[in-house]
Amino acid sequence: MHKQNSPVFALLLLILGTQSSAASKPESFTRADLAAASTLRERALADATAYSLVESLTTEVGPRAAGSPGDKAAVAWGLREMERLGFVNVRAAEAIVPHWERGEAEFAVLAPFPQTMPTLALGGSIGTGEEGIDADAVMVKDLAALTALPAGAVKDKIVFFTNRMERTRDGSGYGKAVTVRASGPAEAAALGAVGVVIRSISTSDARFPHTGTTRYTINAPRIPALAISNPDADALVRQFESGKPVRLRIKSTSRDLPQVRSANVIGEIPGTDRASEIVILGAHLDSWDAGVGALDDGAGVAIMMGVAKLIKELDARPRRTIRVVLFANEEFGTSGSLAYLAANEAEIERHVLGFEADFGAGPVWRLASRVEPAQLPVIDQIFRALAPLKLVRGDNAAKGGADLAGLSKRGMPIIEPGLDGTDYFDVHHTANDTLARVDPEALRQSVAAFAVSVWLGAQYPGSWERVAAPKTAQR
Ligand SMILES: [Zn+2]
């Protein structure tokens, strides 16, 4: 094409070149911006900031479930660390969060072969009272199997869900399996069940139960709900397969307490000529209470803070404002994200691009996005800048994470450096989510991939266009 150089063709090129951002060929990054991206990548691969942050958060704060003392300590930690790293406009923005307290839980098989098994109550589930519940049990695979049972089949019984989650790199197995945890207790209660036990939403064969939120409905009574580990679920299935009646005992002292003031922790690297446009970097500060939330989501917090710190240390300043938001209570109702949306209602359109890290400590293996299709060549350019990190080019159907779901529904484009989730659900929401699961090298590589993508997203010479809302539900 460039070989043609007739005056008419040159004029045509000139006209096309002066079109707005709607022109088919996106504007290219400057040499300086691409050079800075390389600098960021190299520095990130040698930078210990993110690992130090997740180490500090898990050691000094530890568990930080919404409304708990750890939650308060995490907010103070976030403010202190953002100030220390030199972020600007560091602040705590109020978010009211629910306060559910786990208490103690017990699970026992009474018949045919008596055994006790480690258990965790599902997040938000009600207690049984001190006396616990003894009941005959019914085993079903999943919600479809529950619905297919004859009328009255689970009345006054404990329902045991057996479906096993599939291990995948992109976490797609979770979405398919998690409906049992989210809706199983409510659906079983609607059919007259008195309690629920689920096979953990887990890919591990370790004897750790996995917690996570369950959602009651107003159409059915709230009933207690526990999770047991994969190997114990296998053992319980074998008890059912003996053909003898299975009787279970469950006990949980979990309870709801009054709501508590928490906060999103926010800090910025201010932009320059396009400072009013915000590139938002989201992760969540809360964790479930059983572990210390190293992967979920200490690593995400560390990646985003590490990225902003490296960009701040560049000679160049970003064009758009980079805003790190450590969201309150993602795990039990996304209160922080909802509070952020409400507080920023007048400025939704200023959020021109979003990144979220809530899927462990890496490495990043893929670059996906959800941008206007005409802007895909920009993502291709970013992908080329990431070449030394050896990623796979993903599609344009990125769902983003839970905390940016509201902004993305309102048209904010998303770039998604995909964290490798192959092992993520081995420890997700368990007591075993500890710093030992964070590989420093994978974490540094993840910071590098995010840093390059965030930087170029902030420097893009064109305008980020709003995108149509995703058709499917957010993860
Ligand atoms: Zn998370």
Short mmCIF file of C-alpha atoms and ligand atoms in Angstrom, two decimals:
data_model
loop_
_atom_site.label_atom_id
_atom_site.label_comp_id
_atom_site.label_asym_id
_atom_site.label_seq_id
_atom_site.Cartn_x
_atom_site.Cartn_y
_atom_site.Cartn_z
CA MET A 1 0.00 0.00 0.00
CA HIS A 2 2.74 2.45 0.85
CA LYS A 3 4.37 1.82 -2.52
CA GLN A 4 1.58 3.79 -4.20
CA ASN A 5 2.48 7.43 -4.15
CA SER A 6 0.21 9.21 -6.62
CA PRO A 7 -0.88 12.69 -5.46
CA VAL A 8 -4.53 11.57 -5.28
CA PHE A 9 -3.66 8.62 -3.07
CA ALA A 10 -1.49 10.82 -0.85
CA LEU A 11 -4.41 13.21 -0.44
CA LEU A 12 -6.68 10.31 0.46
CA LEU A 13 -4.21 9.16 3.11
CA LEU A 14 -4.08 12.69 4.48
CA ILE A 15 -7.88 12.83 4.78
CA LEU A 16 -8.05 9.42 6.42
CA GLY A 17 -5.25 10.39 8.76
CA THR A 18 -7.20 13.37 10.06
CA GLN A 19 -10.30 11.35 10.88
CA SER A 20 -11.26 10.95 14.52
CA SER A 21 -10.70 7.82 16.58
CA ALA A 22 -13.39 6.14 14.50
CA ALA A 23 -10.78 5.68 11.74
CA SER A 24 -10.03 2.03 11.14
CA LYS A 25 -6.31 2.26 11.85
CA PRO A 26 -5.63 3.00 15.51
CA GLU A 27 -2.91 5.42 16.48
CA SER A 28 0.39 3.82 17.41
CA PHE A 29 2.26 4.16 20.67
CA THR A 30 5.23 6.51 20.60
CA ARG A 31 8.75 5.09 20.58
CA ALA A 32 9.29 6.62 24.02
CA ASP A 33 6.22 4.91 25.45
CA LEU A 34 7.27 1.56 24.01
CA ALA A 35 10.78 2.04 25.40
CA ALA A 36 9.30 2.83 28.82
CA ALA A 37 7.22 -0.35 28.55
CA SER A 38 10.42 -2.35 28.03
CA THR A 39 12.02 -0.63 31.00
CA LEU A 40 9.00 -1.46 33.14
CA ARG A 41 9.07 -5.08 32.04
CA GLU A 42 12.76 -5.49 32.86
CA ARG A 43 12.50 -3.71 36.19
CA ALA A 44 9.41 -5.70 37.19
CA LEU A 45 11.21 -8.99 36.57
CA ALA A 46 13.81 -7.94 39.15
CA ASP A 47 11.55 -6.10 41.60
CA ALA A 48 10.69 -7.55 45.01
CA THR A 49 8.01 -5.00 45.94
CA ALA A 50 4.97 -7.16 45.20
CA TYR A 51 6.33 -10.16 47.09
CA SER A 52 7.22 -7.96 50.08
CA LEU A 53 3.69 -6.58 50.07
CA VAL A 54 1.94 -9.94 50.08
CA GLU A 55 4.40 -11.14 52.71
CA SER A 56 3.66 -8.12 54.87
CA LEU A 57 -0.13 -8.32 54.42
CA THR A 58 -0.32 -12.02 55.25
CA THR A 59 2.13 -11.78 58.17
CA GLU A 60 1.10 -8.51 59.80
CA VAL A 61 -2.62 -8.58 59.07
CA GLY A 62 -3.45 -12.21 58.25
CA PRO A 63 -7.13 -13.17 57.89
CA ARG A 64 -9.29 -10.16 57.07
CA ALA A 65 -12.89 -11.16 56.58
CA ALA A 66 -15.40 -8.33 56.18
CA GLY A 67 -16.27 -6.73 59.51
CA SER A 68 -13.55 -8.56 61.48
CA PRO A 69 -10.68 -6.87 63.34
CA GLY A 70 -8.43 -8.06 60.47
CA ASP A 71 -10.56 -6.07 58.03
CA LYS A 72 -9.86 -2.85 59.96
CA ALA A 73 -6.18 -3.71 60.20
CA ALA A 74 -6.06 -4.32 56.44
CA VAL A 75 -7.45 -0.86 55.69
CA ALA A 76 -4.79 0.70 57.93
CA TRP A 77 -2.16 -1.46 56.23
CA GLY A 78 -3.30 -0.37 52.76
CA LEU A 79 -3.20 3.33 53.64
CA ARG A 80 0.23 3.00 55.24
CA GLU A 81 1.74 1.06 52.34
CA MET A 82 0.31 3.35 49.66
CA GLU A 83 1.75 6.37 51.49
CA ARG A 84 5.09 4.61 51.87
CA LEU A 85 5.21 3.84 48.13
CA GLY A 86 4.55 7.50 47.35
CA PHE A 87 1.06 7.19 45.85
CA VAL A 88 -0.97 10.41 45.70
CA ASN A 89 -4.51 11.18 46.95
CA VAL A 90 -4.32 8.19 49.28
CA ARG A 91 -7.62 7.79 51.06
CA ALA A 92 -10.11 5.43 52.67
CA ALA A 93 -13.56 5.63 51.09
CA GLU A 94 -16.27 4.27 53.35
CA ALA A 95 -18.01 1.01 52.58
CA ILE A 96 -20.52 -0.60 54.93
CA VAL A 97 -19.95 -4.33 55.10
CA PRO A 98 -21.84 -7.28 56.55
CA HIS A 99 -20.31 -9.02 59.54
CA TRP A 100 -20.76 -12.76 59.61
CA GLU A 101 -18.92 -14.73 62.22
CA ARG A 102 -17.99 -18.33 61.52
CA GLY A 103 -17.91 -19.79 65.00
CA GLU A 104 -17.19 -23.53 65.14
CA ALA A 105 -18.47 -26.28 62.88
CA GLU A 106 -18.58 -30.05 63.21
CA PHE A 107 -19.46 -32.75 60.76
CA ALA A 108 -19.92 -36.42 61.53
CA VAL A 109 -21.21 -39.50 59.77
CA LEU A 110 -23.35 -41.34 62.34
CA ALA A 111 -24.23 -44.32 60.13
CA PRO A 112 -23.45 -46.65 58.49
CA PHE A 113 -19.75 -46.19 59.39
CA PRO A 114 -19.25 -43.49 62.05
CA GLN A 115 -16.49 -40.92 61.34
CA THR A 116 -15.87 -37.22 61.88
CA MET A 117 -14.49 -35.08 59.05
CA PRO A 118 -12.99 -31.57 58.93
CA THR A 119 -15.57 -29.03 57.81
CA LEU A 120 -16.16 -25.31 57.24
CA ALA A 121 -19.49 -23.52 57.27
CA LEU A 122 -20.36 -21.78 54.01
CA GLY A 123 -20.03 -18.01 54.23
CA GLY A 124 -23.22 -16.38 55.42
CA SER A 125 -24.82 -19.65 56.48
CA ILE A 126 -26.86 -19.79 59.68
CA GLY A 127 -25.91 -21.86 62.71
CA THR A 128 -27.56 -25.02 63.95
CA GLY A 129 -27.71 -24.06 67.58
CA GLU A 130 -25.64 -25.84 70.20
CA GLU A 131 -27.62 -29.05 69.83
CA GLY A 132 -26.71 -29.51 66.15
CA ILE A 133 -28.83 -31.43 63.66
CA ASP A 134 -28.98 -35.22 63.25
CA ALA A 135 -30.78 -36.34 60.11
CA ASP A 136 -30.88 -38.95 57.38
CA ALA A 137 -29.07 -37.88 54.24
CA VAL A 138 -29.76 -37.85 50.52
CA MET A 139 -26.92 -37.75 47.98
CA VAL A 140 -27.34 -35.79 44.72
CA LYS A 141 -24.81 -34.67 42.13
CA ASP A 142 -25.92 -31.10 41.55
CA LEU A 143 -28.89 -28.73 41.33
CA ALA A 144 -30.34 -30.46 38.28
CA ALA A 145 -30.27 -33.81 40.09
CA LEU A 146 -31.89 -32.23 43.14
CA THR A 147 -34.71 -30.83 41.04
CA ALA A 148 -35.23 -34.23 39.38
CA LEU A 149 -35.90 -36.02 42.68
CA PRO A 150 -39.47 -37.13 43.44
CA ALA A 151 -41.53 -34.76 45.60
CA GLY A 152 -40.76 -35.06 49.30
CA ALA A 153 -37.47 -36.91 48.73
CA VAL A 154 -35.38 -34.48 50.80
CA LYS A 155 -38.01 -33.44 53.34
CA ASP A 156 -36.42 -33.25 56.84
CA LYS A 157 -33.16 -34.59 55.39
CA ILE A 158 -29.62 -33.33 54.92
CA VAL A 159 -28.73 -33.00 51.25
CA PHE A 160 -25.18 -33.95 50.20
CA PHE A 161 -24.02 -32.47 46.85
CA THR A 162 -21.27 -34.53 45.22
CA ASN A 163 -20.35 -32.72 42.00
CA ARG A 164 -16.59 -32.34 41.54
CA MET A 165 -15.07 -29.19 40.06
CA GLU A 166 -12.95 -29.52 36.93
CA ARG A 167 -9.36 -28.18 36.89
CA THR A 168 -8.76 -25.58 34.15
CA ARG A 169 -6.17 -22.91 33.47
CA ASP A 170 -8.69 -20.11 33.00
CA GLY A 171 -10.89 -20.98 35.97
CA SER A 172 -13.90 -21.89 33.83
CA GLY A 173 -14.44 -25.03 35.94
CA TYR A 174 -15.29 -22.80 38.91
CA GLY A 175 -18.20 -21.03 37.27
CA LYS A 176 -19.81 -24.35 36.39
CA ALA A 177 -19.36 -25.89 39.83
CA VAL A 178 -19.97 -22.96 42.16
CA THR A 179 -23.76 -22.80 41.65
CA VAL A 180 -24.09 -25.70 44.10
CA ARG A 181 -22.43 -23.62 46.82
CA ALA A 182 -24.26 -20.41 45.95
CA SER A 183 -27.77 -21.82 45.47
CA GLY A 184 -27.73 -25.42 46.77
CA PRO A 185 -28.78 -24.58 50.35
CA ALA A 186 -31.61 -22.29 49.22
CA GLU A 187 -32.91 -24.80 46.68
CA ALA A 188 -32.67 -27.73 49.08
CA ALA A 189 -34.45 -25.70 51.76
CA ALA A 190 -37.26 -24.91 49.33
CA LEU A 191 -37.80 -28.69 49.02
CA GLY A 192 -37.91 -29.17 52.79
CA ALA A 193 -34.29 -30.12 53.59
CA VAL A 194 -32.96 -29.24 57.05
CA GLY A 195 -29.28 -28.92 56.14
CA VAL A 196 -26.77 -29.12 53.31
CA VAL A 197 -23.28 -30.55 52.96
CA ILE A 198 -21.34 -29.90 49.77
CA ARG A 199 -18.24 -31.38 48.25
CA SER A 200 -15.93 -28.34 48.35
CA ILE A 201 -15.58 -26.29 45.18
CA SER A 202 -12.01 -27.54 44.94
CA THR A 203 -9.44 -29.16 42.69
CA SER A 204 -7.33 -30.48 45.55
CA ASP A 205 -7.06 -33.89 47.17
CA ALA A 206 -5.80 -32.34 50.41
CA ARG A 207 -8.06 -32.63 53.42
CA PHE A 208 -9.01 -28.96 53.55
CA PRO A 209 -12.64 -27.89 53.21
CA HIS A 210 -13.26 -24.73 51.12
CA THR A 211 -15.64 -22.02 52.28
CA GLY A 212 -17.29 -19.31 50.16
CA THR A 213 -20.59 -17.49 50.04
CA THR A 214 -23.97 -19.13 49.89
CA ARG A 215 -27.06 -17.12 49.04
CA TYR A 216 -30.38 -17.63 50.71
CA THR A 217 -33.62 -16.51 49.11
CA ILE A 218 -36.74 -15.06 50.64
CA ASN A 219 -38.72 -18.01 49.23
CA ALA A 220 -37.27 -20.66 51.53
CA PRO A 221 -36.13 -20.99 55.14
CA ARG A 222 -32.42 -20.48 55.80
CA ILE A 223 -30.78 -23.82 56.63
CA PRO A 224 -27.22 -24.58 57.81
CA ALA A 225 -24.68 -25.46 55.13
CA LEU A 226 -21.20 -26.97 55.43
CA ALA A 227 -18.41 -28.02 53.07
CA ILE A 228 -16.11 -31.04 53.32
CA SER A 229 -12.90 -31.73 51.39
CA ASN A 230 -12.67 -33.77 48.19
CA PRO A 231 -11.18 -36.90 49.84
CA ASP A 232 -13.84 -36.80 52.56
CA ALA A 233 -16.57 -36.30 49.96
CA ASP A 234 -15.22 -39.38 48.16
CA ALA A 235 -15.35 -41.32 51.42
CA LEU A 236 -18.91 -40.19 52.08
CA VAL A 237 -19.93 -41.24 48.56
CA ARG A 238 -18.54 -44.71 49.35
CA GLN A 239 -20.67 -44.83 52.48
CA PHE A 240 -23.76 -44.12 50.36
CA GLU A 241 -22.63 -46.77 47.85
CA SER A 242 -22.71 -49.37 50.62
CA GLY A 243 -26.46 -49.30 50.10
CA LYS A 244 -27.11 -48.76 53.81
CA PRO A 245 -28.98 -45.66 55.05
CA VAL A 246 -26.64 -42.71 55.75
CA ARG A 247 -27.24 -40.56 58.79
CA LEU A 248 -25.29 -37.35 59.39
CA ARG A 249 -24.74 -34.90 62.17
CA ILE A 250 -23.95 -31.25 61.49
CA LYS A 251 -23.25 -28.44 63.91
CA SER A 252 -22.34 -24.80 63.32
CA THR A 253 -22.30 -21.81 65.64
CA SER A 254 -21.99 -19.23 62.85
CA ARG A 255 -24.07 -16.07 63.20
CA ASP A 256 -24.78 -12.66 61.74
CA LEU A 257 -23.67 -9.55 63.61
CA PRO A 258 -24.54 -5.89 62.90
CA GLN A 259 -22.97 -4.29 59.81
CA VAL A 260 -19.60 -2.61 60.19
CA ARG A 261 -17.87 0.42 58.64
CA SER A 262 -15.02 -0.67 56.38
CA ALA A 263 -13.38 1.11 53.45
CA ASN A 264 -12.00 0.89 49.96
CA VAL A 265 -8.38 2.03 50.02
CA ILE A 266 -7.53 4.26 47.08
CA GLY A 267 -4.28 5.79 45.82
CA GLU A 268 -3.18 7.30 42.54
CA ILE A 269 -0.32 8.01 40.20
CA PRO A 270 -1.63 11.27 38.71
CA GLY A 271 -1.83 11.66 34.97
CA THR A 272 -0.64 14.58 32.87
CA ASP A 273 -2.40 15.81 29.71
CA ARG A 274 -5.27 13.31 30.07
CA ALA A 275 -5.33 13.26 33.89
CA SER A 276 -9.13 13.41 34.05
CA GLU A 277 -9.25 9.94 32.48
CA ILE A 278 -8.84 7.13 35.00
CA VAL A 279 -7.23 3.75 34.39
CA ILE A 280 -8.49 1.74 37.37
CA LEU A 281 -6.49 -1.12 38.89
CA GLY A 282 -8.69 -3.26 41.13
CA ALA A 283 -7.98 -5.99 43.67
CA HIS A 284 -9.69 -6.83 46.94
CA LEU A 285 -8.33 -6.25 50.41
CA ASP A 286 -10.60 -8.63 52.30
CA SER A 287 -10.12 -12.39 52.48
CA TRP A 288 -12.01 -15.33 53.90
CA ASP A 289 -11.16 -16.03 57.49
CA ALA A 290 -9.84 -19.59 57.33
CA GLY A 291 -6.51 -18.78 55.67
CA VAL A 292 -4.49 -15.58 55.31
CA GLY A 293 -5.61 -14.80 51.76
CA ALA A 294 -2.19 -14.93 50.12
CA LEU A 295 -3.57 -15.96 46.72
CA ASP A 296 -7.06 -14.54 47.31
CA ASP A 297 -6.39 -11.75 47.04
CA GLY A 298 -3.14 -10.68 48.70
CA ALA A 299 -1.35 -11.43 45.45
CA GLY A 300 -3.73 -9.24 43.46
CA VAL A 301 -3.28 -6.38 45.93
CA ALA A 302 0.48 -6.82 45.66
CA ILE A 303 0.49 -6.97 41.85
CA MET A 304 -1.53 -3.77 41.48
CA MET A 305 0.49 -1.84 44.08
CA GLY A 306 3.72 -3.17 42.57
CA VAL A 307 2.65 -2.02 39.11
CA ALA A 308 1.77 1.50 40.27
CA LYS A 309 5.04 1.77 42.18
CA LEU A 310 7.08 0.83 39.09
CA ILE A 311 5.19 3.29 36.90
CA LYS A 312 5.74 6.01 39.50
CA GLU A 313 9.49 5.36 39.33
CA LEU A 314 9.68 5.91 35.56
CA ASP A 315 11.21 9.15 34.31
CA ALA A 316 8.03 9.72 32.31
CA ARG A 317 4.68 10.42 33.92
CA PRO A 318 1.54 8.62 32.72
CA ARG A 319 -0.84 10.56 30.52
CA ARG A 320 -3.97 9.18 32.20
CA THR A 321 -4.38 8.87 35.96
CA ILE A 322 -3.65 5.43 37.34
CA ARG A 323 -5.93 4.71 40.28
CA VAL A 324 -5.37 1.66 42.48
CA VAL A 325 -8.49 0.61 44.38
CA LEU A 326 -8.22 -2.06 47.07
CA PHE A 327 -11.85 -3.00 47.41
CA ALA A 328 -13.54 -3.85 50.70
CA ASN A 329 -15.48 -7.08 51.06
CA GLU A 330 -15.42 -8.70 47.64
CA GLU A 331 -15.99 -12.13 49.15
CA PHE A 332 -19.30 -11.66 50.87
CA GLY A 333 -21.36 -9.45 48.58
CA THR A 334 -18.92 -7.05 46.84
CA SER A 335 -19.89 -4.21 49.20
CA GLY A 336 -16.76 -2.23 48.38
CA SER A 337 -17.37 -2.34 44.67
CA LEU A 338 -21.01 -1.28 45.11
CA ALA A 339 -20.00 1.57 47.43
CA TYR A 340 -17.39 2.72 44.91
CA LEU A 341 -19.97 2.80 42.12
CA ALA A 342 -22.44 4.75 44.25
CA ALA A 343 -19.80 7.27 45.35
CA ASN A 344 -18.51 7.76 41.78
CA GLU A 345 -21.84 7.80 39.96
CA ALA A 346 -21.11 11.19 38.40
CA GLU A 347 -17.70 10.03 37.18
CA ILE A 348 -18.40 6.62 35.71
CA GLU A 349 -17.45 7.79 32.21
CA ARG A 350 -14.08 9.00 33.46
CA HIS A 351 -13.14 5.36 34.13
CA VAL A 352 -11.83 4.76 30.65
CA LEU A 353 -10.03 1.44 31.17
CA GLY A 354 -9.97 -1.26 33.84
CA PHE A 355 -7.64 -3.99 35.09
CA GLU A 356 -8.38 -6.45 37.88
CA ALA A 357 -6.15 -9.00 39.61
CA ASP A 358 -8.15 -11.51 41.63
CA PHE A 359 -6.97 -14.90 40.48
CA GLY A 360 -3.82 -15.75 42.38
CA ALA A 361 -0.14 -15.08 41.98
CA GLY A 362 0.45 -15.95 38.36
CA PRO A 363 2.23 -16.34 36.08
CA VAL A 364 0.28 -14.42 33.44
CA TRP A 365 -0.21 -16.70 30.45
CA ARG A 366 -2.68 -14.90 28.22
CA LEU A 367 -3.75 -11.43 27.15
CA ALA A 368 -7.50 -11.06 26.72
CA SER A 369 -9.65 -7.97 26.52
CA ARG A 370 -13.09 -6.55 26.17
CA VAL A 371 -12.76 -3.47 24.00
CA GLU A 372 -14.61 -2.12 21.02
CA PRO A 373 -13.64 -4.52 18.20
CA ALA A 374 -12.27 -1.59 16.16
CA GLN A 375 -9.69 -1.09 18.92
CA LEU A 376 -8.39 -4.66 18.89
CA PRO A 377 -5.30 -3.58 16.94
CA VAL A 378 -4.31 -1.57 20.05
CA ILE A 379 -4.45 -4.76 22.10
CA ASP A 380 -2.34 -6.42 19.40
CA GLN A 381 0.27 -3.69 19.86
CA ILE A 382 0.27 -4.25 23.64
CA PHE A 383 0.56 -7.98 23.03
CA ARG A 384 3.69 -7.40 20.92
CA ALA A 385 5.21 -5.34 23.74
CA LEU A 386 4.63 -8.34 26.01
CA ALA A 387 6.35 -10.78 23.62
CA PRO A 388 9.37 -11.51 25.88
CA LEU A 389 6.92 -12.75 28.55
CA LYS A 390 5.64 -15.42 26.13
CA LEU A 391 1.89 -14.96 26.51
CA VAL A 392 -0.90 -16.43 24.41
CA ARG A 393 -3.22 -14.01 22.60
CA GLY A 394 -6.69 -14.36 24.19
CA ASP A 395 -10.08 -13.37 22.85
CA ASN A 396 -12.10 -10.18 23.26
CA ALA A 397 -14.66 -11.74 25.59
CA ALA A 398 -12.90 -11.10 28.90
CA LYS A 399 -15.41 -11.07 31.73
CA GLY A 400 -13.17 -9.19 34.15
CA GLY A 401 -13.46 -9.75 37.89
CA ALA A 402 -16.24 -9.20 40.38
CA ASP A 403 -15.06 -5.81 41.62
CA LEU A 404 -15.02 -4.16 38.20
CA ALA A 405 -18.24 -5.83 37.03
CA GLY A 406 -20.30 -2.72 37.74
CA LEU A 407 -17.99 -0.41 35.81
CA SER A 408 -17.71 -2.84 32.92
CA LYS A 409 -21.50 -3.15 32.73
CA ARG A 410 -21.49 0.61 32.32
CA GLY A 411 -19.25 0.38 29.26
CA MET A 412 -15.72 0.52 30.64
CA PRO A 413 -13.28 -1.44 28.44
CA ILE A 414 -11.15 -4.08 30.12
CA ILE A 415 -7.70 -5.43 29.42
CA GLU A 416 -7.10 -8.76 31.11
CA PRO A 417 -3.61 -10.16 31.60
CA GLY A 418 -4.81 -13.68 32.47
CA LEU A 419 -3.32 -15.19 35.61
CA ASP A 420 -2.72 -18.94 35.38
CA GLY A 421 -5.38 -20.51 37.60
CA THR A 422 -4.43 -24.15 37.16
CA ASP A 423 -3.63 -24.60 40.87
CA TYR A 424 -5.67 -21.68 42.19
CA PHE A 425 -8.63 -23.76 43.34
CA ASP A 426 -6.39 -26.15 45.27
CA VAL A 427 -6.30 -23.66 48.14
CA HIS A 428 -8.94 -21.01 47.28
CA HIS A 429 -11.01 -20.16 50.41
CA THR A 430 -9.15 -22.69 52.59
CA ALA A 431 -6.92 -22.54 55.65
CA ASN A 432 -4.16 -23.52 53.23
CA ASP A 433 -4.18 -20.19 51.30
CA THR A 434 -0.85 -19.03 52.72
CA LEU A 435 2.32 -17.31 51.53
CA ALA A 436 3.82 -20.72 50.78
CA ARG A 437 1.58 -20.80 47.68
CA VAL A 438 3.11 -17.63 46.20
CA ASP A 439 5.98 -18.28 43.79
CA PRO A 440 8.12 -15.10 43.81
CA GLU A 441 9.20 -15.57 40.18
CA ALA A 442 5.65 -16.07 38.90
CA LEU A 443 4.57 -13.02 40.89
CA ARG A 444 7.33 -10.85 39.36
CA GLN A 445 6.38 -12.04 35.86
CA SER A 446 2.76 -11.13 36.61
CA VAL A 447 3.73 -7.65 37.75
CA ALA A 448 5.72 -7.28 34.51
CA ALA A 449 2.75 -8.30 32.34
CA PHE A 450 0.35 -6.01 34.17
CA ALA A 451 2.83 -3.12 34.28
CA VAL A 452 3.38 -3.13 30.50
CA SER A 453 -0.36 -3.42 29.81
CA VAL A 454 -1.36 -0.74 32.32
CA TRP A 455 1.32 1.67 31.15
CA LEU A 456 0.44 1.35 27.49
CA GLY A 457 -3.26 1.54 28.36
CA ALA A 458 -2.56 4.83 30.11
CA GLN A 459 -0.48 6.15 27.21
CA TYR A 460 -2.71 5.15 24.28
CA PRO A 461 -2.72 8.17 21.94
CA GLY A 462 -6.33 7.59 20.84
CA SER A 463 -9.42 7.53 23.02
CA TRP A 464 -10.66 4.35 24.68
CA GLU A 465 -14.17 3.77 23.41
CA ARG A 466 -17.03 2.54 25.56
CA VAL A 467 -18.07 -1.05 24.93
CA ALA A 468 -21.41 -2.81 24.87
CA ALA A 469 -22.29 -4.59 28.12
CA PRO A 470 -21.23 -8.25 28.29
CA LYS A 471 -23.99 -10.73 27.50
CA THR A 472 -23.06 -13.30 30.15
CA ALA A 473 -22.89 -12.92 33.92
CA GLN A 474 -19.61 -11.84 35.48
CA ARG A 475 -17.39 -14.35 37.20
ZN ZN B 1 -10.91 -13.06 45.41
#
